[in-house]
Tab-separated table of C-alpha atoms and ligand atoms in Angstrom:
chain	number	residue	atom	x	y	z
L	1089	MET	CA	118.268	129.145	93.383
L	1090	PHE	CA	115.184	128.725	94.686
L	1091	LYS	CA	112.729	132.069	93.312
L	1092	SER	CA	109.722	130.041	94.540
L	1093	LEU	CA	110.575	130.613	98.295
L	1094	PHE	CA	109.660	134.422	97.866
L	1095	GLN	CA	106.042	133.694	97.315
L	1096	LYS	CA	103.640	136.199	98.209
L	1097	SER	CA	103.316	136.662	102.227
L	1098	LYS	CA	103.506	139.540	104.296
L	1099	ASN	CA	107.066	139.896	104.469
L	1100	ASN	CA	107.614	138.794	101.337
L	1101	LYS	CA	109.393	135.330	102.510
L	1102	ILE	CA	108.013	132.185	103.582
L	1103	THR	CA	109.386	129.472	105.728
L	1104	TYR	CA	108.446	126.491	103.791
L	1105	LEU	CA	108.835	123.140	105.763
L	1106	ASP	CA	106.716	120.924	103.776
L	1107	SER	CA	109.384	119.672	101.168
L	1108	GLY	CA	107.718	116.249	102.128
L	1109	ALA	CA	104.696	117.032	100.091
L	1110	THR	CA	106.408	118.551	97.521
L	1111	SER	CA	109.955	120.630	97.370
L	1112	MET	CA	110.250	124.010	96.249
L	1113	LYS	CA	111.424	124.048	92.504
L	1114	LEU	CA	114.878	125.300	91.462
L	1115	ASP	CA	115.218	128.070	89.428
L	1116	LEU	CA	117.111	126.259	86.486
L	1117	VAL	CA	113.881	123.585	86.502
L	1118	VAL	CA	111.425	126.632	86.264
L	1119	ASP	CA	113.459	128.068	83.602
L	1120	ALA	CA	113.990	125.115	81.489
L	1121	GLU	CA	109.870	124.855	81.609
L	1122	ILE	CA	109.400	127.972	80.418
L	1123	GLU	CA	112.347	127.586	77.831
L	1124	PHE	CA	110.477	124.376	76.586
L	1125	LEU	CA	106.991	125.639	76.513
L	1126	THR	CA	108.032	129.186	74.590
L	1127	LYS	CA	111.003	127.544	72.372
L	1128	PHE	CA	109.828	124.206	71.450
L	1129	ASN	CA	106.499	123.417	72.132
L	1130	THR	CA	105.984	120.219	70.227
L	1131	ASN	CA	104.639	116.693	70.906
L	1132	THR	CA	106.648	113.678	70.012
L	1133	HIS	CA	107.233	111.134	67.414
L	1134	ASN	CA	106.830	113.950	64.599
L	1135	GLU	CA	109.443	112.225	62.135
L	1136	VAL	CA	109.459	115.489	59.891
L	1137	SER	CA	109.695	118.303	62.733
L	1138	GLU	CA	113.142	119.312	64.361
L	1139	ASN	CA	111.616	120.476	67.389
L	1140	SER	CA	110.010	116.886	67.906
L	1141	SER	CA	113.463	115.291	67.306
L	1142	ILE	CA	115.036	117.480	69.747
L	1143	ILE	CA	112.871	116.407	72.441
L	1144	ASN	CA	112.693	112.690	71.004
L	1145	GLU	CA	116.206	112.737	71.605
L	1146	VAL	CA	116.345	114.496	75.216
L	1147	ILE	CA	114.049	111.666	75.914
L	1148	GLU	CA	116.154	108.545	74.983
L	1149	LYS	CA	119.052	110.506	76.551
L	1150	LEU	CA	117.516	110.789	79.676
L	1151	ARG	CA	116.381	107.486	80.422
L	1152	VAL	CA	120.338	106.480	80.277
L	1153	LYS	CA	120.866	109.811	82.883
L	1154	VAL	CA	118.442	108.092	84.970
L	1155	LYS	CA	120.402	104.874	85.186
L	1156	GLU	CA	123.467	107.049	85.571
L	1157	PHE	CA	121.804	108.574	88.645
L	1158	LEU	CA	121.057	105.707	90.056
L	1159	ASN	CA	123.899	103.553	89.165
L	1160	ALA	CA	121.738	101.502	87.851
L	1161	LYS	CA	123.872	98.589	85.307
L	1162	ASP	CA	120.403	97.080	83.920
L	1163	GLY	CA	116.594	97.682	83.327
L	1164	ASN	CA	115.148	100.344	81.836
L	1165	VAL	CA	113.257	103.582	82.698
L	1166	ALA	CA	109.616	104.315	82.198
L	1167	PHE	CA	108.144	108.143	82.437
L	1168	VAL	CA	104.841	108.259	83.929
L	1169	SER	CA	102.682	110.647	85.923
L	1170	GLY	CA	104.090	109.833	89.642
L	1171	SER	CA	105.367	107.799	91.909
L	1172	THR	CA	101.583	107.260	92.598
L	1173	PHE	CA	101.034	106.077	88.815
L	1174	ALA	CA	103.958	103.909	89.063
L	1175	LEU	CA	103.092	102.065	92.236
L	1176	ASN	CA	100.092	101.151	90.493
L	1177	GLN	CA	101.171	100.055	87.450
L	1178	LEU	CA	104.039	97.661	89.577
L	1179	ALA	CA	100.854	96.449	91.107
L	1180	PHE	CA	97.958	95.919	88.866
L	1181	GLY	CA	100.408	95.283	85.769
L	1182	LEU	CA	100.819	91.995	87.420
L	1183	ILE	CA	97.055	91.190	88.396
L	1184	ASP	CA	96.654	88.565	85.955
L	1185	GLU	CA	99.861	86.224	87.680
L	1186	ILE	CA	98.475	86.402	91.074
L	1187	ASP	CA	95.901	84.199	92.503
L	1188	SER	CA	94.968	83.032	96.061
L	1189	LYS	CA	97.847	80.541	96.675
L	1190	ASP	CA	100.310	84.166	96.223
L	1191	GLU	CA	101.102	86.520	99.270
L	1192	ILE	CA	102.634	90.208	99.190
L	1193	VAL	CA	104.298	91.785	101.726
L	1194	ILE	CA	104.112	95.454	102.709
L	1195	THR	CA	104.368	97.717	105.767
L	1196	SER	CA	101.346	99.861	107.930
L	1197	VAL	CA	103.574	102.739	107.544
L	1198	GLU	CA	103.249	102.885	103.577
L	1199	HIS	CA	101.664	105.991	101.762
L	1200	SER	CA	98.404	105.152	100.138
L	1201	ALA	CA	99.783	104.794	97.101
L	1202	ASN	CA	101.599	101.699	98.292
L	1203	LEU	CA	98.852	100.623	100.380
L	1204	LEU	CA	95.577	100.836	98.686
L	1205	PRO	CA	96.869	99.211	95.289
L	1206	TRP	CA	97.928	95.801	97.023
L	1207	ILE	CA	94.622	96.030	99.361
L	1208	GLU	CA	92.869	96.013	95.928
L	1209	ILE	CA	94.881	93.408	94.314
L	1210	THR	CA	94.727	91.041	97.148
L	1211	ASN	CA	90.905	91.657	97.885
L	1212	LYS	CA	90.287	90.704	94.140
L	1213	THR	CA	92.440	87.815	93.528
L	1214	LYS	CA	92.216	86.303	97.297
L	1215	ALA	CA	95.863	86.497	97.666
L	1216	LYS	CA	97.146	87.255	101.002
L	1217	LEU	CA	98.380	90.550	102.426
L	1218	ASN	CA	100.731	90.188	104.752
L	1219	TYR	CA	102.707	93.019	107.070
L	1220	PHE	CA	106.550	93.152	107.757
L	1221	ASP	CA	107.000	93.395	111.849
L	1222	LEU	CA	108.091	96.765	112.357
L	1223	ASN	CA	110.571	98.571	115.214
L	1224	ASP	CA	109.073	101.429	117.022
L	1225	ASN	CA	110.475	103.849	114.561
L	1226	GLY	CA	108.505	102.385	111.648
L	1227	THR	CA	111.417	100.658	109.814
L	1228	ILE	CA	111.410	96.744	109.081
L	1229	LYS	CA	112.440	94.654	112.032
L	1230	ILE	CA	115.177	92.559	109.931
L	1231	GLU	CA	115.537	89.768	112.734
L	1232	ASN	CA	111.509	88.917	111.949
L	1233	ILE	CA	111.545	89.031	108.370
L	1234	LYS	CA	111.808	85.097	108.281
L	1235	ASN	CA	108.325	85.293	110.109
L	1236	VAL	CA	106.355	86.893	107.354
L	1237	ILE	CA	108.407	85.832	103.787
L	1238	ASN	CA	107.974	82.344	102.479
L	1239	LYS	CA	107.837	80.104	99.356
L	1240	ASN	CA	104.359	81.642	98.547
L	1241	THR	CA	105.727	85.609	98.975
L	1242	LYS	CA	105.422	86.802	95.263
L	1243	ILE	CA	105.699	90.371	95.797
L	1244	VAL	CA	107.205	92.770	98.310
L	1245	SER	CA	106.879	96.520	98.219
L	1246	PHE	CA	107.710	98.934	100.830
L	1247	ALA	CA	109.364	102.823	101.214
L	1248	HIS	CA	113.016	103.342	101.431
L	1249	ILE	CA	112.137	106.371	103.737
L	1250	SER	CA	108.277	106.734	104.940
L	1251	ASN	CA	106.450	109.762	104.642
L	1252	THR	CA	105.550	110.424	108.276
L	1253	LEU	CA	108.172	109.310	111.001
L	1254	GLY	CA	111.023	109.249	108.261
L	1255	TYR	CA	113.308	106.921	109.262
L	1256	GLU	CA	115.351	105.162	106.705
L	1257	ASN	CA	115.045	101.469	106.282
L	1258	ASN	CA	118.470	99.238	105.388
L	1259	VAL	CA	117.104	98.393	101.848
L	1260	LYS	CA	120.023	96.321	101.308
L	1261	ALA	CA	119.950	94.148	104.755
L	1262	ILE	CA	116.436	93.732	104.115
L	1263	VAL	CA	116.662	92.505	100.578
L	1264	ASP	CA	119.388	90.031	101.285
L	1265	GLU	CA	117.500	88.449	104.084
L	1266	ILE	CA	114.115	88.258	101.638
L	1267	ARG	CA	116.576	87.123	99.007
L	1268	ARG	CA	118.079	84.312	101.318
L	1269	ILE	CA	114.967	82.821	102.167
L	1270	ASN	CA	113.177	83.047	98.820
L	1271	PRO	CA	115.222	84.706	95.535
L	1272	LYS	CA	112.759	84.653	93.686
L	1273	ILE	CA	110.416	87.429	95.085
L	1274	LEU	CA	109.809	90.600	93.212
L	1275	ILE	CA	110.986	93.305	95.566
L	1276	TYR	CA	109.727	97.175	94.878
L	1277	VAL	CA	110.990	100.098	96.724
L	1278	ASP	CA	109.240	103.399	96.636
L	1279	CYS	CA	111.737	105.880	96.880
L	1280	ALA	CA	109.456	109.211	96.673
L	1281	GLN	CA	110.778	110.642	100.235
L	1282	SER	CA	114.384	109.496	100.068
L	1283	ILE	CA	115.468	110.536	96.450
L	1284	SER	CA	116.398	114.322	96.829
L	1285	HIS	CA	118.161	113.035	100.461
L	1286	THR	CA	120.231	110.319	99.866
L	1287	LYS	CA	122.104	108.870	97.089
L	1288	ILE	CA	120.388	105.473	95.623
L	1289	ASP	CA	122.900	103.110	94.140
L	1290	LEU	CA	120.901	100.469	92.430
L	1291	ASN	CA	124.581	98.294	91.934
L	1292	ASP	CA	124.067	98.028	95.754
L	1293	TRP	CA	120.303	97.020	96.429
L	1294	ASP	CA	119.075	93.704	94.463
L	1295	VAL	CA	115.818	94.875	93.901
L	1296	ASP	CA	113.084	94.719	90.639
L	1297	ALA	CA	112.156	98.036	90.678
L	1298	ILE	CA	111.927	101.618	92.134
L	1299	VAL	CA	109.860	104.551	91.884
L	1300	PHE	CA	109.785	108.295	92.813
L	1301	SER	CA	108.395	111.672	91.416
L	1302	ALA	CA	110.325	114.684	90.285
L	1303	HIS	CA	108.446	117.351	91.930
L	1304	LYS	CA	109.805	115.907	95.666
L	1305	MET	CA	113.696	116.435	94.338
L	1306	TYR	CA	113.402	120.216	93.194
L	1307	GLY	CA	111.929	119.167	90.164
L	1308	PRO	CA	108.617	119.807	87.929
L	1309	PHE	CA	105.326	118.151	88.689
L	1310	GLY	CA	103.559	115.668	86.696
L	1311	LEU	CA	106.829	113.239	86.248
L	1312	GLY	CA	107.158	109.841	87.752
L	1313	ILE	CA	109.783	107.617	87.360
L	1314	LEU	CA	109.517	103.929	87.238
L	1315	TRP	CA	112.828	101.858	86.828
L	1316	ALA	CA	112.679	98.101	86.631
L	1317	LYS	CA	114.539	95.057	85.539
L	1318	ASP	CA	114.338	94.199	81.834
L	1319	ALA	CA	112.643	91.028	82.937
L	1320	LEU	CA	109.714	92.606	85.019
L	1321	LEU	CA	109.072	95.183	82.400
L	1322	ASP	CA	108.462	92.578	79.667
L	1323	ARG	CA	106.072	90.793	82.408
L	1324	LEU	CA	104.100	94.217	83.167
L	1325	LYS	CA	100.815	94.991	81.577
L	1326	PRO	CA	100.438	98.396	80.863
L	1327	LEU	CA	97.756	100.205	82.798
L	1328	VAL	CA	96.913	102.793	80.254
L	1329	LEU	CA	96.644	101.948	76.534
L	1330	GLY	CA	96.581	104.316	73.550
L	1331	GLY	CA	98.791	106.523	70.891
L	1332	GLY	CA	102.430	105.688	71.343
L	1333	ASN	CA	101.970	102.338	73.188
L	1334	ILE	CA	101.095	100.114	70.194
L	1335	VAL	CA	103.209	98.887	67.079
L	1336	ASN	CA	100.183	97.356	65.095
L	1337	VAL	CA	96.503	97.513	65.753
L	1338	ASP	CA	93.557	96.060	63.377
L	1339	LYS	CA	89.850	95.986	64.364
L	1340	ASN	CA	90.190	93.213	66.957
L	1341	SER	CA	93.616	93.083	68.337
L	1342	TYR	CA	96.894	95.133	69.006
L	1343	LEU	CA	100.356	94.580	69.392
L	1344	LEU	CA	102.196	96.516	72.180
L	1345	SER	CA	105.164	98.211	71.726
L	1346	GLU	CA	108.549	97.171	73.716
L	1347	PRO	CA	109.276	98.572	77.250
L	1348	PRO	CA	109.413	101.180	78.030
L	1349	TYR	CA	107.191	102.755	75.180
L	1350	LYS	CA	104.187	100.250	76.241
L	1351	PHE	CA	104.012	102.669	79.664
L	1352	GLU	CA	103.939	105.385	77.972
L	1353	ALA	CA	100.647	105.993	76.023
L	1354	GLY	CA	99.230	109.549	75.614
L	1355	THR	CA	100.798	112.556	75.287
L	1356	MET	CA	104.002	112.489	77.768
L	1357	ASN	CA	104.135	115.649	80.223
L	1358	LEU	CA	107.361	116.775	77.556
L	1359	SER	CA	108.105	120.192	79.550
L	1360	SER	CA	108.816	118.302	82.875
L	1361	ILE	CA	110.882	115.792	81.084
L	1362	TYR	CA	112.651	118.616	79.102
L	1363	SER	CA	113.236	120.359	82.798
L	1364	PHE	CA	113.891	117.133	84.726
L	1365	ASP	CA	116.909	116.551	82.227
L	1366	LYS	CA	118.741	119.763	83.394
L	1367	LEU	CA	117.782	118.946	86.983
L	1368	LEU	CA	119.756	115.502	86.496
L	1369	SER	CA	122.355	117.681	85.396
L	1370	TRP	CA	122.476	119.635	88.125
L	1371	TYR	CA	122.370	116.583	90.450
L	1372	LYS	CA	125.618	115.366	88.690
L	1373	LEU	CA	127.808	118.386	89.928
L	1374	ILE	CA	126.355	118.029	93.645
L	1375	ASP	CA	127.558	115.620	96.203
L	1376	PHE	CA	125.001	113.329	98.022
L	1377	ASN	CA	127.062	113.661	100.881
L	1378	SER	CA	127.417	117.209	101.613
L	1379	ILE	CA	123.224	117.235	101.158
L	1380	ASN	CA	123.255	114.656	103.866
L	1381	LYS	CA	125.732	116.601	106.162
L	1382	TYR	CA	124.011	119.728	105.777
L	1383	GLU	CA	120.554	118.334	106.307
L	1384	LYS	CA	121.822	116.330	109.148
L	1385	GLU	CA	123.302	119.209	111.024
L	1386	LEU	CA	119.863	121.185	110.780
L	1387	LYS	CA	118.282	118.424	112.018
L	1388	GLU	CA	120.397	118.761	114.802
L	1389	TYR	CA	120.427	122.226	115.626
L	1390	PHE	CA	116.599	121.663	115.910
L	1391	VAL	CA	116.582	118.877	118.383
L	1392	THR	CA	119.173	120.876	120.346
L	1393	GLU	CA	116.990	124.068	120.059
L	1394	PHE	CA	113.814	122.277	120.900
L	1395	LYS	CA	115.605	120.502	124.071
L	1396	LYS	CA	116.337	123.813	125.287
L	1397	LEU	CA	112.454	124.808	125.342
L	1398	ASN	CA	112.148	121.795	127.751
L	1399	ASP	CA	108.205	122.391	126.949
L	1400	GLU	CA	106.137	118.831	127.649
L	1401	ASN	CA	103.280	120.157	125.507
L	1402	ILE	CA	104.797	119.445	122.113
L	1403	ILE	CA	105.286	116.142	121.490
L	1404	ILE	CA	107.741	114.970	118.609
L	1405	TYR	CA	107.445	111.404	117.551
L	1406	ASN	CA	111.062	111.196	115.785
L	1407	LEU	CA	113.343	113.408	117.488
L	1408	ASP	CA	116.216	110.975	117.550
L	1409	ASN	CA	115.998	110.179	113.496
L	1410	ASN	CA	118.635	112.183	111.447
L	1411	GLN	CA	116.447	112.614	108.585
L	1412	VAL	CA	114.922	115.348	107.398
L	1413	SER	CA	111.120	114.932	108.622
L	1414	ILE	CA	110.168	116.274	112.173
L	1415	LEU	CA	106.515	114.832	113.350
L	1416	PHE	CA	104.623	116.330	116.093
L	1417	ASN	CA	101.779	117.414	118.054
L	1418	VAL	CA	100.900	119.988	120.488
L	1419	LYS	CA	98.851	119.113	123.388
L	1420	GLY	CA	95.404	120.377	123.274
L	1421	VAL	CA	95.595	122.136	119.903
L	1422	SER	CA	94.385	120.070	117.119
L	1423	SER	CA	97.233	119.445	114.638
L	1424	GLN	CA	95.233	121.262	111.675
L	1425	ASP	CA	94.698	124.146	114.159
L	1426	PHE	CA	98.240	124.338	115.012
L	1427	ALA	CA	99.327	124.223	111.473
L	1428	ILE	CA	97.089	126.859	110.802
L	1429	PHE	CA	98.591	129.005	113.761
L	1430	LEU	CA	101.975	128.516	112.016
L	1431	GLU	CA	101.104	129.597	108.432
L	1432	LYS	CA	98.954	132.575	109.430
L	1433	LYS	CA	101.427	134.172	112.681
L	1434	TYR	CA	104.681	133.271	111.164
L	1435	GLN	CA	103.983	132.165	107.632
L	1436	ILE	CA	105.481	128.760	108.271
L	1437	ILE	CA	104.292	126.507	106.012
L	1438	THR	CA	103.925	122.682	107.340
L	1439	ARG	CA	101.690	120.265	106.488
L	1440	ALA	CA	98.800	118.656	109.249
L	1441	GLY	CA	96.636	115.547	109.065
L	1442	GLN	CA	97.370	111.969	108.169
L	1443	HIS	CA	99.770	112.593	105.444
L	1444	CYS	CA	98.205	109.824	103.466
L	1445	ALA	CA	99.572	107.064	105.841
L	1446	GLN	CA	96.669	106.454	107.894
L	1447	LEU	CA	98.070	103.304	109.543
L	1448	THR	CA	101.080	105.202	111.006
L	1449	LYS	CA	98.836	105.694	114.077
L	1450	GLU	CA	99.251	102.347	115.270
L	1451	LEU	CA	102.712	103.181	116.188
L	1452	ILE	CA	102.429	106.651	117.400
L	1453	ASN	CA	99.045	106.670	118.899
L	1454	SER	CA	97.509	109.601	117.371
L	1455	LYS	CA	95.649	109.897	114.232
L	1456	THR	CA	96.698	113.262	112.868
L	1457	THR	CA	100.120	115.082	113.316
L	1458	ILE	CA	102.013	117.995	112.171
L	1459	ARG	CA	104.768	117.114	109.703
L	1460	ALA	CA	107.566	119.715	108.994
L	1461	THR	CA	110.148	118.743	106.280
L	1462	LEU	CA	113.851	120.266	106.139
L	1463	SER	CA	115.603	120.379	103.231
L	1464	ILE	CA	118.924	121.791	101.213
L	1465	PHE	CA	117.096	125.489	100.842
L	1466	ASN	CA	116.125	125.842	104.597
L	1467	THR	CA	118.531	127.198	106.975
L	1468	ARG	CA	119.009	127.479	111.097
L	1469	LYS	CA	116.807	130.785	110.556
L	1470	ASP	CA	113.668	128.803	109.808
L	1471	ILE	CA	114.096	126.410	112.744
L	1472	ASP	CA	114.512	129.768	115.053
L	1473	LYS	CA	111.275	130.683	113.519
L	1474	LEU	CA	109.691	127.547	114.234
L	1475	ILE	CA	111.201	127.290	117.839
L	1476	GLU	CA	109.550	131.508	118.261
L	1477	ALA	CA	106.467	129.923	117.264
L	1478	PHE	CA	106.780	126.973	119.748
L	1479	LYS	CA	107.358	129.539	122.247
L	1480	ASP	CA	104.527	131.670	121.594
L	1481	LYS	CA	102.120	129.803	123.646
L	1482	ASN	CA	99.699	132.432	124.093
L	1483	SER	CA	98.570	132.601	120.491
L	1484	TRP	CA	98.540	129.058	119.619
L	1485	THR	CA	94.971	128.665	119.621
L	1486	ASP	CA	93.957	132.433	118.580
L	1487	TYR	CA	93.523	131.203	115.182
L	1488	ILE	CA	90.894	128.843	115.785
L	1489	PHE	CA	87.707	129.566	113.996
U	744	PLP	C1	106.479	107.789	100.432
U	744	PLP	C2	105.674	108.175	99.192
U	744	PLP	N1	104.991	107.365	98.191
U	744	PLP	C3	104.459	107.911	97.387
U	744	PLP	C4	104.011	109.201	97.180
U	744	PLP	C5	102.887	109.575	96.250
U	744	PLP	O1	103.762	110.351	95.074
U	744	PLP	P1	103.129	111.085	94.070
U	744	PLP	O2	101.916	112.118	94.818
U	744	PLP	O3	104.144	112.176	93.541
U	744	PLP	O4	102.586	110.304	93.187
U	744	PLP	C6	104.419	110.138	98.513
U	744	PLP	C7	103.884	111.420	98.405
U	744	PLP	O5	103.678	111.943	99.261
U	744	PLP	C8	105.189	109.466	99.582
U	744	PLP	O6	105.417	110.342	100.495
C-alpha cells in the first residue's frame, strides 16, 4: 500500500515518523501519477484534444468531490500549489479592503504560512495584528476570545491542529463564540495538519475558508486546496495573473474569469490533480473513525511504553494529547544531533528544529525540538524502535560531528 516506505536504507526498511512534514504516498497515488504522465500528458483547455477534455472533466468533477469530502453544502474549490499559497491568497487577496481601523487575529503557534502573510499585511496597511490567548497546550482559550474579538476585527485565521504541539482546536465552539461577538468576521482555518487524521465537516463549521495540502494526506506534492464561500471568492483578488484566469484582454485592461478559475492562472499541476482524484475515491471507502481509533491506540501505546522508561532526560511536551504528534527534547543533546542519531543508527526519520512555527517557543520554553508524527502506516514496531533508541543512551552522542 505504501511502496515508498521501503526506501533505500541499511535493512531496506525505514521507520518513517515525519508525516507532519509530508506523508508517505499511497501506491494508488504513485500509480495514478505515472498513468497520467505516460498515458495522457496533456494540458487543459484544448477543446480539440480528447486527452485534454478528459483532464478538464476530472478537474471539474474533482471540485464536487472535494466538496463532498468536506461535506460543504456551498462554496467552491480552487486548486493551487499548497496550503502556503492558499493562505497567502486569502491574506493578500483582500489587502485593498484592509486599513488601519481593522484588526486581524491569529495565534502564536501558527505555521509561518499562516503568520508571515498577516505580519506583512498588517505592517503594510497599519491594521492591528492581535493574538488569541492560548491554553498551555497551544489551543485557543475560548473563554478569553471576547478579549480579542471586537467590532473592528475583520479576519481571524488559525490552525485546526498545530504542527508542533498537535492539539486540536474545537473549531465549532471557537467559531460560535467569534460569531456571537461579531458575525461579520471572515474566519479561515488551516487544516494542513488535520486533514488526514480527522473528518472535516464544513456543515458543522460556519467558516469562510479552509486550506490543506494533498501531500500531507498520502497524496501528491504541489497541490493545495482552497475551499471558500462564494461571497469571499468573489471578493478575493488573485495573487497570480496569466493564462487561464482571464476572459478578455486588450492593451490596457483585462477582465478576470469567474472564481475558481481566476485563482488558477498558468499550467496547473495536472498529474497531481489526476492522482488526487483517485486518492479522494480511496478516502470515500475508509472511515475516519477507524483512522482516529488506530492512531490514538498507537499514541497510547507510545505513552505506555515511554512511561515505563521512566527517564527524566527525555522531555515530551505533548504526552497527554491523543493526537499523532510527539514533540520532545533530550537533555544535553541538541535536537538536530538527536534526530541525526535516530536516522543514522535506527533509520528513524523525524524532524528537528523550529518546524516553521518559531513562536511555539513561548509555550514550551525551548527554541528547537524533535517532532515524531504517527500515521496510519506506522505500527507498534515503529514505536518499539523509537523506545529502543531512547534506551540506547550510550550512543545518543555518537553521531555528533
Ligand atoms: C499547519 C500548517 N500549515 C501550513 C503548512 C504549509 O503547507 P505546505 O508546505 O504544503 O504549503 C504546513 C506545513 O507543514 C503546516 O503544518
